[in-house]
């Protein structure tokens, strides 16, 4: 289990958060599989994002994950269908310790590492321009031969 301060809660709130998570695990465990875990501990947002990742992967459409919640969803999607991990890009590495654990578990290297803890999809918004530029370079950039560039100067 990994949790953190999120957007900056104090020590008392962090302790309450850890206790709530431990109690939820104690009450609802053991878990048969990822779907069982999701149904007992996950919120609607995690279930929804997990579904988006699985659906996108089934259509060979890449997904950009941003922070802790979408990362947790990616782990669950990867447990349900391991091949779904092949379609996931990590937009950035958050300063949240749990986010590093998530990316390591998924075997993903983030596109950006800017010490962000903003939320709201800011990492994904920034990374998309890099992903789009990379796609254009791979698909539209001409070779020297196609561009009729001479090897002689």
mmCIF file of C-alpha atoms in Angstrom:
data_model
loop_
_atom_site.group_PDB
_atom_site.id
_atom_site.type_symbol
_atom_site.label_atom_id
_atom_site.label_comp_id
_atom_site.label_asym_id
_atom_site.label_seq_id
_atom_site.Cartn_x
_atom_site.Cartn_y
_atom_site.Cartn_z
ATOM 1 C CA UNK A 1 0.000 0.000 0.000
ATOM 2 C CA UNK A 2 1.290 3.436 -0.920
ATOM 3 C CA UNK A 3 -0.254 6.779 -0.166
ATOM 4 C CA UNK A 4 0.986 10.301 0.253
ATOM 5 C CA UNK A 5 0.074 13.867 1.032
ATOM 6 C CA UNK A 6 -1.605 14.555 -2.293
ATOM 7 C CA UNK A 7 -1.779 18.312 -2.632
ATOM 8 C CA UNK A 8 -0.200 18.866 0.764
ATOM 9 C CA UNK A 9 -2.234 17.604 3.732
ATOM 10 C CA UNK A 10 -0.789 17.921 7.244
ATOM 11 C CA UNK A 11 0.537 15.070 9.412
ATOM 12 C CA UNK A 12 -2.757 14.556 11.265
ATOM 13 C CA UNK A 13 -4.724 14.279 8.021
ATOM 14 C CA UNK A 14 -2.121 11.926 6.540
ATOM 15 C CA UNK A 15 -2.417 9.681 9.604
ATOM 16 C CA UNK A 16 -6.210 9.598 9.239
ATOM 17 C CA UNK A 17 -5.842 8.803 5.540
ATOM 18 C CA UNK A 18 -3.471 5.900 6.258
ATOM 19 C CA UNK A 19 -5.787 4.552 8.977
ATOM 20 C CA UNK A 20 -8.807 4.737 6.651
ATOM 21 C CA UNK A 21 -6.957 2.845 3.914
ATOM 22 C CA UNK A 22 -5.720 0.177 6.330
ATOM 23 C CA UNK A 23 -9.235 -0.272 7.742
ATOM 24 C CA UNK A 24 -10.727 -0.573 4.240
ATOM 25 C CA UNK A 25 -8.165 -3.247 3.341
ATOM 26 C CA UNK A 26 -8.807 -5.104 6.612
ATOM 27 C CA UNK A 27 -12.594 -5.049 6.183
ATOM 28 C CA UNK A 28 -12.666 -5.906 2.468
ATOM 29 C CA UNK A 29 -9.701 -8.233 2.035
ATOM 30 C CA UNK A 30 -8.511 -10.647 0.905
ATOM 31 C CA UNK A 31 -8.942 -9.820 -2.747
ATOM 32 C CA UNK A 32 -9.458 -12.523 -5.381
ATOM 33 C CA UNK A 33 -8.151 -10.486 -8.298
ATOM 34 C CA UNK A 34 -7.861 -6.947 -9.680
ATOM 35 C CA UNK A 35 -11.582 -6.678 -10.443
ATOM 36 C CA UNK A 36 -12.437 -7.739 -6.885
ATOM 37 C CA UNK A 37 -9.986 -5.188 -5.487
ATOM 38 C CA UNK A 38 -11.409 -2.484 -7.745
ATOM 39 C CA UNK A 39 -14.995 -3.282 -6.776
ATOM 40 C CA UNK A 40 -14.190 -3.164 -3.051
ATOM 41 C CA UNK A 41 -11.707 -0.285 -2.804
ATOM 42 C CA UNK A 42 -11.790 1.667 -6.050
ATOM 43 C CA UNK A 43 -13.924 4.696 -6.695
ATOM 44 C CA UNK A 44 -16.026 5.327 -9.768
ATOM 45 C CA UNK A 45 -13.235 7.461 -11.247
ATOM 46 C CA UNK A 46 -10.686 4.643 -10.971
ATOM 47 C CA UNK A 47 -13.140 2.120 -12.424
ATOM 48 C CA UNK A 48 -14.000 4.495 -15.267
ATOM 49 C CA UNK A 49 -10.383 5.233 -16.146
ATOM 50 C CA UNK A 50 -9.553 1.519 -15.965
ATOM 51 C CA UNK A 51 -12.330 0.882 -18.480
ATOM 52 C CA UNK A 52 -11.048 3.635 -20.762
ATOM 53 C CA UNK A 53 -7.543 2.143 -20.721
ATOM 54 C CA UNK A 54 -8.814 -1.372 -21.462
ATOM 55 C CA UNK A 55 -11.113 -0.176 -24.242
ATOM 56 C CA UNK A 56 -8.434 1.997 -25.823
ATOM 57 C CA UNK A 57 -5.903 -0.837 -25.718
ATOM 58 C CA UNK A 58 -8.404 -3.222 -27.311
ATOM 59 C CA UNK A 59 -8.580 -0.780 -30.237
ATOM 60 C CA UNK A 60 -4.794 -0.223 -30.249
ATOM 61 C CA UNK A 61 -5.228 3.410 -29.198
ATOM 62 C CA UNK A 62 -2.575 4.832 -26.872
ATOM 63 C CA UNK A 63 -3.491 6.384 -23.530
ATOM 64 C CA UNK A 64 -1.597 9.078 -21.644
ATOM 65 C CA UNK A 65 -1.752 8.712 -17.875
ATOM 66 C CA UNK A 66 -1.101 11.729 -15.727
ATOM 67 C CA UNK A 67 -1.046 11.303 -11.970
ATOM 68 C CA UNK A 68 -1.717 8.947 -9.107
ATOM 69 C CA UNK A 69 -5.362 8.090 -9.914
ATOM 70 C CA UNK A 70 -4.823 7.369 -13.605
ATOM 71 C CA UNK A 71 -1.666 5.473 -12.656
ATOM 72 C CA UNK A 72 -3.582 3.312 -10.176
ATOM 73 C CA UNK A 73 -6.127 2.674 -12.921
ATOM 74 C CA UNK A 74 -3.327 1.665 -15.294
ATOM 75 C CA UNK A 75 -2.045 -0.882 -12.768
ATOM 76 C CA UNK A 76 -5.513 -2.415 -12.455
ATOM 77 C CA UNK A 77 -5.954 -2.439 -16.241
ATOM 78 C CA UNK A 78 -2.566 -4.145 -16.543
ATOM 79 C CA UNK A 79 -3.606 -6.810 -14.051
ATOM 80 C CA UNK A 80 -6.860 -7.442 -15.935
ATOM 81 C CA UNK A 81 -5.183 -7.450 -19.365
ATOM 82 C CA UNK A 82 -1.358 -7.318 -19.270
ATOM 83 C CA UNK A 83 -1.114 -6.273 -22.941
ATOM 84 C CA UNK A 84 -2.916 -3.015 -22.122
ATOM 85 C CA UNK A 85 0.368 -1.716 -20.649
ATOM 86 C CA UNK A 86 1.787 -1.624 -24.188
ATOM 87 C CA UNK A 87 -0.512 1.299 -25.005
ATOM 88 C CA UNK A 88 0.209 3.513 -21.991
ATOM 89 C CA UNK A 89 2.430 6.592 -21.942
ATOM 90 C CA UNK A 90 3.347 8.298 -18.662
ATOM 91 C CA UNK A 91 3.101 12.051 -19.108
ATOM 92 C CA UNK A 92 5.274 12.983 -16.149
ATOM 93 C CA UNK A 93 6.651 11.945 -12.783
ATOM 94 C CA UNK A 94 4.833 13.580 -9.892
ATOM 95 C CA UNK A 95 6.643 14.441 -6.668
ATOM 96 C CA UNK A 96 4.215 12.061 -4.926
ATOM 97 C CA UNK A 97 6.257 9.041 -3.769
ATOM 98 C CA UNK A 98 3.426 6.723 -4.795
ATOM 99 C CA UNK A 99 3.578 7.967 -8.358
ATOM 100 C CA UNK A 100 7.174 6.759 -8.708
ATOM 101 C CA UNK A 101 6.100 3.376 -7.322
ATOM 102 C CA UNK A 102 3.299 3.229 -9.912
ATOM 103 C CA UNK A 103 5.572 4.106 -12.837
ATOM 104 C CA UNK A 104 8.184 1.593 -11.694
ATOM 105 C CA UNK A 105 5.514 -1.115 -11.354
ATOM 106 C CA UNK A 106 4.283 -0.398 -14.882
ATOM 107 C CA UNK A 107 7.834 -0.191 -16.255
ATOM 108 C CA UNK A 108 7.178 3.276 -17.659
ATOM 109 C CA UNK A 109 9.579 6.173 -18.083
ATOM 110 C CA UNK A 110 7.835 9.528 -17.865
ATOM 111 C CA UNK A 111 8.052 11.992 -20.726
ATOM 112 C CA UNK A 112 8.529 14.892 -18.289
ATOM 113 C CA UNK A 113 9.990 15.247 -14.804
ATOM 114 C CA UNK A 114 9.276 18.798 -13.634
ATOM 115 C CA UNK A 115 8.664 18.359 -9.878
ATOM 116 C CA UNK A 116 4.940 18.848 -10.448
ATOM 117 C CA UNK A 117 2.167 18.195 -7.944
ATOM 118 C CA UNK A 118 -0.572 20.133 -9.679
ATOM 119 C CA UNK A 119 -3.170 17.567 -10.686
ATOM 120 C CA UNK A 120 -5.931 18.430 -13.144
ATOM 121 C CA UNK A 121 -4.146 16.719 -16.042
ATOM 122 C CA UNK A 122 -1.426 19.352 -16.353
ATOM 123 C CA UNK A 123 1.318 16.783 -16.984
ATOM 124 C CA UNK A 124 -0.712 15.142 -19.750
ATOM 125 C CA UNK A 125 -1.501 18.508 -21.319
ATOM 126 C CA UNK A 126 2.199 19.371 -21.451
ATOM 127 C CA UNK A 127 3.306 15.921 -22.646
ATOM 128 C CA UNK A 128 0.775 15.792 -25.493
ATOM 129 C CA UNK A 129 2.670 18.413 -27.496
ATOM 130 C CA UNK A 130 5.810 16.260 -27.255
ATOM 131 C CA UNK A 131 3.877 13.111 -28.204
ATOM 132 C CA UNK A 132 2.250 14.855 -31.178
ATOM 133 C CA UNK A 133 5.588 16.289 -32.361
ATOM 134 C CA UNK A 134 7.232 12.866 -32.039
ATOM 135 C CA UNK A 135 4.453 11.268 -34.060
ATOM 136 C CA UNK A 136 4.824 13.858 -36.815
ATOM 137 C CA UNK A 137 8.593 13.371 -36.935
ATOM 138 C CA UNK A 138 8.213 9.587 -37.208
ATOM 139 C CA UNK A 139 5.449 9.719 -39.808
ATOM 140 C CA UNK A 140 6.106 12.849 -41.857
ATOM 141 C CA UNK A 141 9.808 13.615 -41.781
ATOM 142 C CA UNK A 142 11.524 12.848 -45.047
ATOM 143 C CA UNK A 143 14.708 10.857 -45.358
ATOM 144 C CA UNK A 144 17.741 12.528 -46.944
ATOM 145 C CA UNK A 145 16.926 10.693 -50.163
ATOM 146 C CA UNK A 146 13.266 11.761 -50.157
ATOM 147 C CA UNK A 147 14.270 15.347 -49.445
ATOM 148 C CA UNK A 148 16.881 15.138 -52.224
ATOM 149 C CA UNK A 149 19.670 16.174 -49.888
ATOM 150 C CA UNK A 150 23.067 15.441 -51.358
ATOM 151 C CA UNK A 151 25.613 13.661 -49.250
ATOM 152 C CA UNK A 152 28.270 15.937 -50.748
ATOM 153 C CA UNK A 153 28.749 19.431 -49.464
#
